[in-house]
PDB file of C-alpha atoms in Angstrom:
ATOM      1  CA  MET U   1      63.082  55.439 -24.933  1.00  0.00           C
ATOM      2  CA  GLY U   2      59.318  55.720 -24.759  1.00  0.00           C
ATOM      3  CA  GLN U   3      59.083  52.655 -22.486  1.00  0.00           C
ATOM      4  CA  LEU U   4      61.708  54.073 -20.109  1.00  0.00           C
ATOM      5  CA  GLU U   5      59.992  57.450 -20.018  1.00  0.00           C
ATOM      6  CA  ASN U   6      56.704  55.740 -19.108  1.00  0.00           C
ATOM      7  CA  GLU U   7      58.425  53.797 -16.317  1.00  0.00           C
ATOM      8  CA  LEU U   8      59.990  57.019 -14.989  1.00  0.00           C
ATOM      9  CA  ALA U   9      56.600  58.699 -15.036  1.00  0.00           C
ATOM     10  CA  ARG U  10      55.034  55.802 -13.161  1.00  0.00           C
ATOM     11  CA  ASN U  11      57.933  55.933 -10.681  1.00  0.00           C
ATOM     12  CA  ASP U  12      57.334  59.652 -10.056  1.00  0.00           C
ATOM     13  CA  ALA U  13      53.622  59.002  -9.569  1.00  0.00           C
ATOM     14  CA  ASP U  14      54.414  56.164  -7.118  1.00  0.00           C
ATOM     15  CA  LYS U  15      56.736  58.480  -5.175  1.00  0.00           C
ATOM     16  CA  GLN U  16      53.989  61.070  -4.848  1.00  0.00           C
ATOM     17  CA  ARG U  17      51.487  58.411  -3.796  1.00  0.00           C
ATOM     18  CA  ILE U  18      53.913  57.019  -1.206  1.00  0.00           C
ATOM     19  CA  ALA U  19      54.588  60.525   0.115  1.00  0.00           C
ATOM     20  CA  GLY U  20      50.842  61.031   0.506  1.00  0.00           C
ATOM     21  CA  ILE U  21      50.496  57.684   2.305  1.00  0.00           C
ATOM     22  CA  ARG U  22      53.381  58.584   4.641  1.00  0.00           C
ATOM     23  CA  GLN U  23      51.743  61.925   5.475  1.00  0.00           C
ATOM     24  CA  GLU U  24      48.452  60.169   6.139  1.00  0.00           C
ATOM     25  CA  LEU U  25      50.283  57.651   8.337  1.00  0.00           C
ATOM     26  CA  ASP U  26      51.946  60.469  10.306  1.00  0.00           C
ATOM     27  CA  ASP U  27      48.557  62.117  10.865  1.00  0.00           C
ATOM     28  CA  LEU U  28      47.059  58.827  12.013  1.00  0.00           C
ATOM     29  CA  ASN U  29      49.993  58.217  14.372  1.00  0.00           C
ATOM     30  CA  LYS U  30      49.491  61.657  15.935  1.00  0.00           C
ATOM     31  CA  GLU U  31      45.807  60.943  16.410  1.00  0.00           C
ATOM     32  CA  ALA U  32      46.590  57.516  17.837  1.00  0.00           C
ATOM     33  CA  LYS U  33      49.026  59.104  20.312  1.00  0.00           C
ATOM     34  CA  VAL U  34      46.192  61.238  21.700  1.00  0.00           C
ATOM     35  CA  TRP U  35      44.045  58.152  22.233  1.00  0.00           C
ATOM     36  CA  GLU U  36      46.973  56.226  23.723  1.00  0.00           C
ATOM     37  CA  ASP U  37      47.568  59.028  26.239  1.00  0.00           C
ATOM     38  CA  LEU U  38      43.856  59.097  27.041  1.00  0.00           C
ATOM     39  CA  TYR U  39      43.852  55.324  27.499  1.00  0.00           C
ATOM     40  CA  ASP U  40      46.838  55.556  29.845  1.00  0.00           C
ATOM     41  CA  LEU U  41      44.879  58.075  31.872  1.00  0.00           C
ATOM     42  CA  ILE U  42      41.535  56.263  32.028  1.00  0.00           C
ATOM     43  CA  GLY U  43      42.615  52.694  31.310  1.00  0.00           C
ATOM     44  CA  GLN U  44      41.927  52.044  34.989  1.00  0.00           C
ATOM     45  CA  SER U  45      38.878  53.759  36.395  1.00  0.00           C
ATOM     46  CA  THR U  46      40.674  54.797  39.583  1.00  0.00           C
ATOM     47  CA  HIS U  47      43.199  56.820  37.578  1.00  0.00           C
ATOM     48  CA  PHE U  48      40.431  58.613  35.727  1.00  0.00           C
ATOM     49  CA  GLN U  49      38.472  59.279  38.908  1.00  0.00           C
ATOM     50  CA  GLN U  50      41.528  60.695  40.663  1.00  0.00           C
ATOM     51  CA  ALA U  51      42.383  62.881  37.677  1.00  0.00           C
ATOM     52  CA  ALA U  52      38.820  64.215  37.386  1.00  0.00           C
ATOM     53  CA  GLN U  53      38.514  64.715  41.145  1.00  0.00           C
ATOM     54  CA  GLY U  54      41.910  66.432  41.205  1.00  0.00           C
ATOM     55  CA  ILE U  55      40.809  68.938  38.560  1.00  0.00           C
ATOM     56  CA  THR U  56      37.593  69.604  40.460  1.00  0.00           C
ATOM     57  CA  LEU U  57      39.488  69.983  43.742  1.00  0.00           C
ATOM     58  CA  ASP U  58      41.907  72.489  42.192  1.00  0.00           C
ATOM     59  CA  HIS U  59      38.979  74.601  41.017  1.00  0.00           C
ATOM     60  CA  LEU U  60      37.291  74.348  44.408  1.00  0.00           C
ATOM     61  CA  LEU U  61      40.467  75.429  46.224  1.00  0.00           C
ATOM     62  CA  TYR U  62      40.833  78.393  43.876  1.00  0.00           C
ATOM     63  CA  LEU U  63      37.304  79.572  44.689  1.00  0.00           C
ATOM     64  CA  ALA U  64      37.675  78.787  48.404  1.00  0.00           C
ATOM     65  CA  ASN U  65      40.929  80.750  48.609  1.00  0.00           C
ATOM     66  CA  ARG U  66      39.197  83.799  47.142  1.00  0.00           C
ATOM     67  CA  GLU U  67      36.720  83.633  50.009  1.00  0.00           C
ATOM     68  CA  LEU U  68      39.370  82.751  52.585  1.00  0.00           C
ATOM     69  CA  GLY U  69      41.438  85.758  51.515  1.00  0.00           C
ATOM     70  CA  LYS U  70      38.543  87.997  52.530  1.00  0.00           C
ATOM     71  CA  LEU U  71      37.617  86.096  55.693  1.00  0.00           C
ATOM     72  CA  PHE U  72      40.976  85.041  57.121  1.00  0.00           C
ATOM     73  CA  PRO U  73      43.984  85.873  54.908  1.00  0.00           C
ATOM     74  CA  ARG U  74      46.404  84.102  57.227  1.00  0.00           C
ATOM     75  CA  TYR U  75      45.768  80.796  55.474  1.00  0.00           C
ATOM     76  CA  GLU U  76      45.785  79.549  51.892  1.00  0.00           C
ATOM     77  CA  LEU U  77      44.498  76.105  50.943  1.00  0.00           C
ATOM     78  CA  ILE U  78      46.564  73.775  48.769  1.00  0.00           C
ATOM     79  CA  ARG U  79      46.428  70.156  47.692  1.00  0.00           C
ATOM     80  CA  SER U  80      48.358  67.856  49.982  1.00  0.00           C
ATOM     81  CA  GLU U  81      51.576  66.360  48.627  1.00  0.00           C
ATOM     82  CA  LYS U  82      51.022  63.215  50.699  1.00  0.00           C
ATOM     83  CA  ASP U  83      47.388  62.658  49.742  1.00  0.00           C
ATOM     84  CA  THR U  84      46.285  63.330  46.170  1.00  0.00           C
ATOM     85  CA  LEU U  85      42.860  64.521  47.249  1.00  0.00           C
ATOM     86  CA  GLY U  86      43.865  65.858  50.664  1.00  0.00           C
ATOM     87  CA  ILE U  87      44.006  69.509  51.682  1.00  0.00           C
ATOM     88  CA  ASP U  88      46.778  71.333  53.556  1.00  0.00           C
ATOM     89  CA  VAL U  89      47.093  74.982  54.537  1.00  0.00           C
ATOM     90  CA  ILE U  90      49.880  77.498  54.040  1.00  0.00           C
ATOM     91  CA  ASP U  91      50.336  79.611  57.164  1.00  0.00           C
ATOM     92  CA  ARG U  92      51.295  83.121  56.029  1.00  0.00           C
ATOM     93  CA  TYR U  93      52.020  84.155  59.623  1.00  0.00           C
ATOM     94  CA  GLN U  94      54.542  81.355  60.128  1.00  0.00           C
ATOM     95  CA  GLY U  95      56.904  81.862  57.197  1.00  0.00           C
ATOM     96  CA  ASP U  96      54.560  80.186  54.684  1.00  0.00           C
ATOM     97  CA  SER U  97      54.922  76.868  56.480  1.00  0.00           C
ATOM     98  CA  VAL U  98      52.615  74.077  55.330  1.00  0.00           C
ATOM     99  CA  ARG U  99      50.292  72.616  57.939  1.00  0.00           C
ATOM    100  CA  THR U 100      47.648  69.932  57.907  1.00  0.00           C
ATOM    101  CA  CYS U 101      44.056  70.839  58.672  1.00  0.00           C
ATOM    102  CA  ASP U 102      44.291  68.644  61.791  1.00  0.00           C
ATOM    103  CA  ASN U 103      46.572  71.256  63.369  1.00  0.00           C
ATOM    104  CA  LEU U 104      44.010  74.056  63.091  1.00  0.00           C
ATOM    105  CA  SER U 105      42.057  75.291  66.081  1.00  0.00           C
ATOM    106  CA  GLY U 106      38.289  74.852  66.239  1.00  0.00           C
ATOM    107  CA  GLY U 107      37.614  78.395  65.084  1.00  0.00           C
ATOM    108  CA  GLU U 108      40.203  78.222  62.289  1.00  0.00           C
ATOM    109  CA  ARG U 109      38.843  74.903  61.088  1.00  0.00           C
ATOM    110  CA  PHE U 110      35.346  76.381  61.069  1.00  0.00           C
ATOM    111  CA  ILE U 111      36.489  79.304  58.895  1.00  0.00           C
ATOM    112  CA  VAL U 112      38.311  76.975  56.486  1.00  0.00           C
ATOM    113  CA  SER U 113      35.181  74.822  56.231  1.00  0.00           C
ATOM    114  CA  LEU U 114      33.109  77.944  55.643  1.00  0.00           C
ATOM    115  CA  ALA U 115      35.453  79.078  52.857  1.00  0.00           C
ATOM    116  CA  LEU U 116      35.178  75.641  51.229  1.00  0.00           C
ATOM    117  CA  ALA U 117      31.376  75.771  51.515  1.00  0.00           C
ATOM    118  CA  LEU U 118      31.329  79.217  49.912  1.00  0.00           C
ATOM    119  CA  GLY U 119      33.652  77.999  47.166  1.00  0.00           C
ATOM    120  CA  LEU U 120      31.423  74.986  46.586  1.00  0.00           C
ATOM    121  CA  SER U 121      28.344  77.201  46.361  1.00  0.00           C
ATOM    122  CA  ASN U 122      30.148  79.337  43.786  1.00  0.00           C
ATOM    123  CA  MET U 123      30.920  76.209  41.761  1.00  0.00           C
ATOM    124  CA  ALA U 124      27.265  75.179  41.886  1.00  0.00           C
ATOM    125  CA  GLY U 125      26.046  78.626  40.880  1.00  0.00           C
ATOM    126  CA  GLU U 126      28.742  80.056  38.603  1.00  0.00           C
ATOM    127  CA  LYS U 127      26.028  81.687  36.478  1.00  0.00           C
ATOM    128  CA  ILE U 128      23.774  82.480  39.450  1.00  0.00           C
ATOM    129  CA  ARG U 129      24.570  84.851  42.287  1.00  0.00           C
ATOM    130  CA  ILE U 130      23.992  83.151  45.652  1.00  0.00           C
ATOM    131  CA  ASP U 131      23.419  85.728  48.390  1.00  0.00           C
ATOM    132  CA  SER U 132      21.905  83.534  51.123  1.00  0.00           C
ATOM    133  CA  LEU U 133      23.846  81.252  53.431  1.00  0.00           C
ATOM    134  CA  PHE U 134      22.473  79.062  56.234  1.00  0.00           C
ATOM    135  CA  LEU U 135      24.759  77.378  58.771  1.00  0.00           C
ATOM    136  CA  ASP U 136      23.490  74.514  60.862  1.00  0.00           C
ATOM    137  CA  GLU U 137      26.544  72.978  62.488  1.00  0.00           C
ATOM    138  CA  GLY U 138      29.860  73.560  64.197  1.00  0.00           C
ATOM    139  CA  PHE U 139      28.985  76.228  66.748  1.00  0.00           C
ATOM    140  CA  GLY U 140      28.643  73.862  69.679  1.00  0.00           C
ATOM    141  CA  THR U 141      32.259  72.728  69.314  1.00  0.00           C
ATOM    142  CA  LEU U 142      33.734  76.239  69.604  1.00  0.00           C
ATOM    143  CA  ASP U 143      35.103  77.815  72.757  1.00  0.00           C
ATOM    144  CA  SER U 144      34.092  81.380  73.640  1.00  0.00           C
ATOM    145  CA  GLU U 145      37.117  82.973  71.926  1.00  0.00           C
ATOM    146  CA  SER U 146      36.637  80.952  68.739  1.00  0.00           C
ATOM    147  CA  LEU U 147      32.928  81.718  68.798  1.00  0.00           C
ATOM    148  CA  GLN U 148      33.631  85.459  68.944  1.00  0.00           C
ATOM    149  CA  PHE U 149      36.036  85.114  66.033  1.00  0.00           C
ATOM    150  CA  VAL U 150      33.510  83.175  63.937  1.00  0.00           C
ATOM    151  CA  VAL U 151      30.744  85.697  64.654  1.00  0.00           C
ATOM    152  CA  HIS U 152      33.074  88.493  63.560  1.00  0.00           C
ATOM    153  CA  VAL U 153      33.778  86.702  60.271  1.00  0.00           C
ATOM    154  CA  LEU U 154      30.070  86.053  59.670  1.00  0.00           C
ATOM    155  CA  SER U 155      29.366  89.741  60.334  1.00  0.00           C
ATOM    156  CA  ARG U 156      31.839  90.618  57.600  1.00  0.00           C
ATOM    157  CA  LEU U 157      29.960  88.310  55.232  1.00  0.00           C
ATOM    158  CA  HIS U 158      26.741  90.086  56.153  1.00  0.00           C
ATOM    159  CA  ASN U 159      28.362  93.460  55.515  1.00  0.00           C
ATOM    160  CA  ASP U 160      29.406  92.201  52.073  1.00  0.00           C
ATOM    161  CA  GLY U 161      25.740  91.792  51.176  1.00  0.00           C
ATOM    162  CA  LYS U 162      25.097  88.141  52.013  1.00  0.00           C
ATOM    163  CA  MET U 163      22.169  87.084  54.151  1.00  0.00           C
ATOM    164  CA  VAL U 164      23.593  84.730  56.774  1.00  0.00           C
ATOM    165  CA  GLY U 165      21.205  82.485  58.699  1.00  0.00           C
ATOM    166  CA  ILE U 166      22.411  80.522  61.708  1.00  0.00           C
ATOM    167  CA  ILE U 167      20.582  77.528  63.155  1.00  0.00           C
ATOM    168  CA  SER U 168      22.005  76.751  66.578  1.00  0.00           C
ATOM    169  CA  HIS U 169      21.194  75.948  70.191  1.00  0.00           C
ATOM    170  CA  VAL U 170      24.248  77.856  71.496  1.00  0.00           C
ATOM    171  CA  ALA U 171      22.843  80.537  73.800  1.00  0.00           C
ATOM    172  CA  ALA U 172      25.895  82.800  73.472  1.00  0.00           C
ATOM    173  CA  LEU U 173      25.061  83.390  69.808  1.00  0.00           C
ATOM    174  CA  THR U 174      21.833  85.212  70.693  1.00  0.00           C
ATOM    175  CA  GLU U 175      23.899  87.930  72.374  1.00  0.00           C
ATOM    176  CA  GLU U 176      25.809  88.556  69.141  1.00  0.00           C
ATOM    177  CA  ILE U 177      22.971  88.374  66.624  1.00  0.00           C
ATOM    178  CA  HIS U 178      20.447  91.191  66.330  1.00  0.00           C
ATOM    179  CA  CYS U 179      17.624  89.323  64.603  1.00  0.00           C
ATOM    180  CA  VAL U 180      16.698  86.066  66.353  1.00  0.00           C
ATOM    181  CA  LEU U 181      13.802  83.677  65.734  1.00  0.00           C
ATOM    182  CA  GLN U 182      13.109  81.394  68.689  1.00  0.00           C
ATOM    183  CA  VAL U 183      11.683  77.916  68.039  1.00  0.00           C
ATOM    184  CA  THR U 184      10.119  76.365  71.130  1.00  0.00           C
ATOM    185  CA  PRO U 185       8.641  72.828  71.072  1.00  0.00           C
ATOM    186  CA  VAL U 186       5.138  72.591  72.539  1.00  0.00           C
ATOM    187  CA  GLY U 187       4.563  68.878  72.132  1.00  0.00           C
ATOM    188  CA  GLY U 188       2.709  66.773  69.631  1.00  0.00           C
ATOM    189  CA  GLY U 189       5.437  67.337  67.052  1.00  0.00           C
ATOM    190  CA  LYS U 190       4.714  71.062  66.956  1.00  0.00           C
ATOM    191  CA  SER U 191       6.772  74.117  67.829  1.00  0.00           C
ATOM    192  CA  VAL U 192       6.018  77.768  68.406  1.00  0.00           C
ATOM    193  CA  ILE U 193       8.034  80.376  66.507  1.00  0.00           C
ATOM    194  CA  SER U 194       8.572  83.762  68.114  1.00  0.00           C
ATOM    195  CA  GLY U 195      10.605  86.768  67.103  1.00  0.00           C
ATOM    196  CA  PRO U 196      10.597  89.806  64.800  1.00  0.00           C
ATOM    197  CA  GLY U 197       7.941  89.658  62.114  1.00  0.00           C
ATOM    198  CA  VAL U 198       6.210  86.562  63.537  1.00  0.00           C
ATOM    199  CA  THR U 199       2.532  86.830  64.479  1.00  0.00           C
ATOM    200  CA  GLN U 200       1.502  85.428  67.845  1.00  0.00           C
ATOM    201  CA  GLY U 201       0.248  81.890  67.953  1.00  0.00           C
ATOM    202  CA  GLY U 202       2.139  80.770  64.878  1.00  0.00           C
ATOM    203  CA  THR U 203       3.105  77.094  64.967  1.00  0.00           C
ATOM    204  CA  ALA U 204       5.273  74.928  62.776  1.00  0.00           C
TER     205      ALA U 204
END
């Protein structure tokens, strides 16, 4: 009787030990599943890069759409279904139809690019307020109507408290901008700067 009772006690202890081992095994399997999923994601570097870039692009589009909603609410930017890292636009004025950026006019493409630039600046300075913006491209490709539209949008940015600087050789812009600094080359790698707040004879 005593021997059987000892064997039963050892059996109960073994059952408890096995139950503990099974629980430990379950926990390890759950942890292994996390690593297996992570390996499936980054087992090939291209998969990891696309996943990381996709997350970044989603965040950028979110920030760009906030700016685009204030500048030109007709469009909303989305990730392309055909290209993982491509960008399409939803046209709110055409029954929410999805269009590629190639189908945008010069002025519309400029505004979309501006919204993306503003979104990117917000990503770079999420803890810092960026109130200055300098544009140094794109104006020469715009027709007169698109140029008027772009100037109107930039004026709205200025009214929202941002300082907008434009670097351009397009003469029509000087008629729309109140504060203009003129840079005139004088030879020898030097230029003369003239305009409000500039003392005479200043060179750069």
